[in-house]
Amino acid sequence: VAQLLISTTSWVGLFKILATFGSTALAGYTIAIRVVMFALMPAWGLANAGATLVGQNLGADLPDRAEAAVKIATKFNIIFLGVVGAVFVALGPAIVGLFTTDPAVFHFGHRALWIVSLAFPLYAAGMCLESAFNGSGDTWTPTRLNFFCFWLVQVPLAWLLAHPLGCGPTGVFIAVPVSFSVLTAWSAILFRRGTWKGHKV
């Protein structure tokens, strides 16, 4: 619950920053994010399946099998979201065009979808690695990761790029893949340390 709350409130922070640039930027970003969230649903399912296997194998005192399950889930998640991301990058104009005929909204929606989709493979890996912690019973690690990456990286970076550095709405869009990249990299480091294997569900 805490992880979902942190993620949701960080999105609200991004919306508030985008709102300073007018309704067209906000509307375009909303279209892009709704498309992205729809695409992420199957990936979340695969990540949660990996978490279930982690819990089962750690409960059976088989940490190596738990790690292998996460790696398999991560591999297939990266392939799936990598393909989806490539489709979004290639067909972004057609996809966004299904939801708006306003040129200004279309411009921001296409740009947001293109930028956010570039890091889909990283989102895939981050989902599975965080789910591994949850599956092991260590819910505090992903909670801290989410708080740091979303509230201490994503939101401040979005504001910095958008206003002081003059990137406008594009700065907000860029902050999304950057923060998720930090989340994935940090999760990978903690995953490799293996301390999560010592938790018993």
CSV table of C-alpha atoms in Angstrom, one decimal:
chain,number,residue,atom,x,y,z
A,1,VAL,CA,0.0,0.0,0.0
A,2,ALA,CA,2.8,2.4,0.9
A,3,GLN,CA,4.6,1.8,-2.4
A,4,LEU,CA,1.4,2.4,-4.4
A,5,LEU,CA,0.7,5.6,-2.4
A,6,ILE,CA,4.2,6.9,-3.0
A,7,SER,CA,4.0,6.2,-6.7
A,8,THR,CA,0.5,7.7,-7.1
A,9,THR,CA,1.4,10.9,-5.2
A,10,SER,CA,4.5,11.4,-7.2
A,11,TRP,CA,2.4,11.3,-10.4
A,12,VAL,CA,0.3,14.0,-8.8
A,13,GLY,CA,3.4,16.1,-8.3
A,14,LEU,CA,4.3,15.7,-12.0
A,15,PHE,CA,0.8,16.7,-13.1
A,16,LYS,CA,1.0,19.9,-10.9
A,17,ILE,CA,4.3,20.9,-12.6
A,18,LEU,CA,2.8,20.2,-16.0
A,19,ALA,CA,-0.3,22.3,-15.2
A,20,THR,CA,1.9,25.4,-15.1
A,21,PHE,CA,2.4,25.0,-18.8
A,22,GLY,CA,-1.3,24.9,-19.7
A,23,SER,CA,-4.0,22.4,-20.3
A,24,THR,CA,-2.6,21.2,-23.6
A,25,ALA,CA,0.6,19.9,-22.1
A,26,LEU,CA,-1.3,18.3,-19.3
A,27,ALA,CA,-3.8,16.7,-21.7
A,28,GLY,CA,-1.1,15.3,-23.9
A,29,TYR,CA,0.8,13.8,-21.0
A,30,THR,CA,-2.4,12.3,-19.6
A,31,ILE,CA,-3.0,10.5,-22.9
A,32,ALA,CA,0.5,9.2,-23.0
A,33,ILE,CA,0.5,8.0,-19.4
A,34,ARG,CA,-2.8,6.2,-19.8
A,35,VAL,CA,-1.5,4.3,-22.8
A,36,VAL,CA,1.7,3.5,-20.9
A,37,MET,CA,-0.2,2.3,-17.8
A,38,PHE,CA,-2.4,0.0,-20.0
A,39,ALA,CA,0.8,-1.5,-21.5
A,40,LEU,CA,2.4,-2.0,-18.1
A,41,MET,CA,-0.5,-4.1,-16.7
A,42,PRO,CA,0.7,-7.5,-18.2
A,43,ALA,CA,4.2,-6.7,-17.1
A,44,TRP,CA,3.1,-6.1,-13.5
A,45,GLY,CA,1.3,-9.5,-13.7
A,46,LEU,CA,4.5,-11.2,-14.8
A,47,ALA,CA,6.5,-9.4,-12.1
A,48,ASN,CA,4.0,-10.5,-9.4
A,49,ALA,CA,4.2,-14.1,-10.7
A,50,GLY,CA,8.0,-13.9,-10.1
A,51,ALA,CA,7.3,-12.6,-6.6
A,52,THR,CA,5.1,-15.6,-5.9
A,53,LEU,CA,7.8,-18.0,-7.0
A,54,VAL,CA,10.3,-16.1,-4.7
A,55,GLY,CA,8.1,-16.6,-1.7
A,56,GLN,CA,7.5,-20.3,-2.5
A,57,ASN,CA,11.2,-21.1,-3.0
A,58,LEU,CA,12.5,-19.2,-0.1
A,59,GLY,CA,9.8,-20.9,2.0
A,60,ALA,CA,11.2,-24.2,0.8
A,61,ASP,CA,14.7,-23.0,1.6
A,62,LEU,CA,15.7,-22.9,-2.1
A,63,PRO,CA,17.2,-19.4,-2.5
A,64,ASP,CA,19.0,-20.2,-5.7
A,65,ARG,CA,15.8,-21.3,-7.3
A,66,ALA,CA,14.2,-18.1,-6.1
A,67,GLU,CA,16.9,-16.0,-7.7
A,68,ALA,CA,16.6,-18.0,-11.0
A,69,ALA,CA,12.8,-17.4,-11.0
A,70,VAL,CA,13.4,-13.7,-10.8
A,71,LYS,CA,15.9,-13.7,-13.6
A,72,ILE,CA,13.6,-15.7,-15.8
A,73,ALA,CA,10.7,-13.3,-15.1
A,74,THR,CA,13.0,-10.3,-15.7
A,75,LYS,CA,14.2,-11.7,-19.0
A,76,PHE,CA,10.7,-12.3,-20.4
A,77,ASN,CA,9.4,-9.0,-19.0
A,78,ILE,CA,12.3,-7.1,-20.7
A,79,ILE,CA,11.5,-8.9,-24.0
A,80,PHE,CA,7.7,-8.1,-23.7
A,81,LEU,CA,8.1,-4.4,-22.8
A,82,GLY,CA,11.0,-3.9,-25.2
A,83,VAL,CA,8.7,-5.0,-28.0
A,84,VAL,CA,5.9,-2.8,-26.7
A,85,GLY,CA,8.2,0.2,-26.3
A,86,ALA,CA,9.5,-0.2,-29.8
A,87,VAL,CA,5.9,-0.3,-31.1
A,88,PHE,CA,5.1,2.9,-29.2
A,89,VAL,CA,8.2,4.7,-30.5
A,90,ALA,CA,7.5,3.6,-34.1
A,91,LEU,CA,3.7,4.1,-34.0
A,92,GLY,CA,3.4,6.9,-31.5
A,93,PRO,CA,1.7,9.4,-33.8
A,94,ALA,CA,-0.9,6.9,-34.8
A,95,ILE,CA,-1.6,5.8,-31.2
A,96,VAL,CA,-1.9,9.3,-29.8
A,97,GLY,CA,-4.0,10.3,-32.9
A,98,LEU,CA,-6.6,7.9,-31.7
A,99,PHE,CA,-7.3,10.0,-28.6
A,100,THR,CA,-7.1,13.6,-29.9
A,101,THR,CA,-7.3,15.8,-32.9
A,102,ASP,CA,-6.0,18.9,-31.2
A,103,PRO,CA,-2.5,19.7,-32.8
A,104,ALA,CA,-1.1,21.0,-29.5
A,105,VAL,CA,-2.3,18.1,-27.4
A,106,PHE,CA,-1.1,15.7,-30.1
A,107,HIS,CA,2.4,17.3,-30.0
A,108,PHE,CA,2.8,16.9,-26.3
A,109,GLY,CA,1.2,13.4,-26.2
A,110,HIS,CA,3.4,12.1,-28.9
A,111,ARG,CA,6.6,13.5,-27.3
A,112,ALA,CA,5.7,12.2,-23.9
A,113,LEU,CA,4.9,8.7,-25.2
A,114,TRP,CA,8.1,8.6,-27.2
A,115,ILE,CA,10.3,9.7,-24.3
A,116,VAL,CA,8.7,7.5,-21.7
A,117,SER,CA,8.6,4.4,-24.0
A,118,LEU,CA,12.4,4.5,-24.6
A,119,ALA,CA,13.0,3.1,-21.1
A,120,PHE,CA,10.5,0.3,-21.2
A,121,PRO,CA,13.1,-2.4,-20.8
A,122,LEU,CA,14.4,-0.7,-17.7
A,123,TYR,CA,10.8,-0.5,-16.3
A,124,ALA,CA,10.5,-4.2,-16.9
A,125,ALA,CA,13.6,-5.1,-15.0
A,126,GLY,CA,12.8,-2.7,-12.1
A,127,MET,CA,9.4,-4.2,-11.7
A,128,CYS,CA,10.7,-7.8,-11.4
A,129,LEU,CA,13.5,-6.9,-9.0
A,130,GLU,CA,11.3,-4.9,-6.7
A,131,SER,CA,8.7,-7.7,-6.7
A,132,ALA,CA,11.5,-10.1,-5.7
A,133,PHE,CA,12.0,-8.0,-2.5
A,134,ASN,CA,8.2,-8.0,-1.9
A,135,GLY,CA,8.0,-11.8,-2.5
A,136,SER,CA,10.8,-12.4,0.1
A,137,GLY,CA,8.8,-10.5,2.7
A,138,ASP,CA,11.1,-7.4,2.6
A,139,THR,CA,8.6,-4.7,1.9
A,140,TRP,CA,10.7,-1.9,3.4
A,141,THR,CA,13.4,-2.0,0.7
A,142,PRO,CA,11.0,-1.3,-2.3
A,143,THR,CA,9.2,1.3,-0.2
A,144,ARG,CA,12.4,3.2,0.4
A,145,LEU,CA,13.5,2.8,-3.2
A,146,ASN,CA,10.2,4.2,-4.4
A,147,PHE,CA,10.3,7.1,-2.0
A,148,PHE,CA,13.8,8.0,-3.0
A,149,CYS,CA,13.5,7.6,-6.7
A,150,PHE,CA,10.1,9.2,-7.1
A,151,TRP,CA,10.0,11.9,-4.5
A,152,LEU,CA,13.7,12.8,-4.2
A,153,VAL,CA,14.6,12.2,-7.8
A,154,GLN,CA,11.7,12.3,-10.2
A,155,VAL,CA,9.7,15.2,-8.9
A,156,PRO,CA,12.6,17.6,-8.1
A,157,LEU,CA,14.3,16.7,-11.4
A,158,ALA,CA,11.1,17.3,-13.3
A,159,TRP,CA,10.8,20.8,-11.8
A,160,LEU,CA,14.5,21.5,-12.3
A,161,LEU,CA,14.4,20.5,-16.0
A,162,ALA,CA,11.1,22.2,-16.7
A,163,HIS,CA,11.6,25.6,-15.1
A,164,PRO,CA,15.2,26.6,-14.1
A,165,LEU,CA,16.8,24.7,-17.0
A,166,GLY,CA,14.0,25.8,-19.4
A,167,CYS,CA,13.1,22.5,-20.9
A,168,GLY,CA,9.4,23.0,-20.4
A,169,PRO,CA,7.1,20.0,-20.4
A,170,THR,CA,9.8,17.9,-22.1
A,171,GLY,CA,11.8,18.2,-18.9
A,172,VAL,CA,8.9,16.6,-17.0
A,173,PHE,CA,8.7,13.8,-19.6
A,174,ILE,CA,12.5,13.2,-19.3
A,175,ALA,CA,12.3,12.9,-15.5
A,176,VAL,CA,10.2,9.8,-15.8
A,177,PRO,CA,12.6,7.4,-17.5
A,178,VAL,CA,15.6,8.9,-15.6
A,179,SER,CA,14.0,8.2,-12.2
A,180,PHE,CA,13.0,4.7,-13.3
A,181,SER,CA,16.5,4.1,-14.5
A,182,VAL,CA,17.9,5.1,-11.1
A,183,LEU,CA,15.3,2.8,-9.4
A,184,THR,CA,16.3,-0.2,-11.6
A,185,ALA,CA,20.0,0.3,-11.1
A,186,TRP,CA,19.7,0.6,-7.4
A,187,SER,CA,17.3,-2.4,-7.3
A,188,ALA,CA,19.8,-4.5,-9.3
A,189,ILE,CA,22.6,-3.6,-6.9
A,190,LEU,CA,20.5,-4.7,-3.9
A,191,PHE,CA,19.4,-7.8,-5.7
A,192,ARG,CA,22.9,-8.9,-6.4
A,193,ARG,CA,23.9,-8.4,-2.8
A,194,GLY,CA,21.4,-11.2,-2.0
A,195,THR,CA,20.4,-10.1,1.5
A,196,TRP,CA,16.8,-10.5,0.4
A,197,LYS,CA,17.3,-14.3,0.3
A,198,GLY,CA,17.7,-14.4,4.1
A,199,HIS,CA,14.0,-13.3,4.6
A,200,LYS,CA,11.5,-15.9,5.3
A,201,VAL,CA,7.9,-15.3,4.1
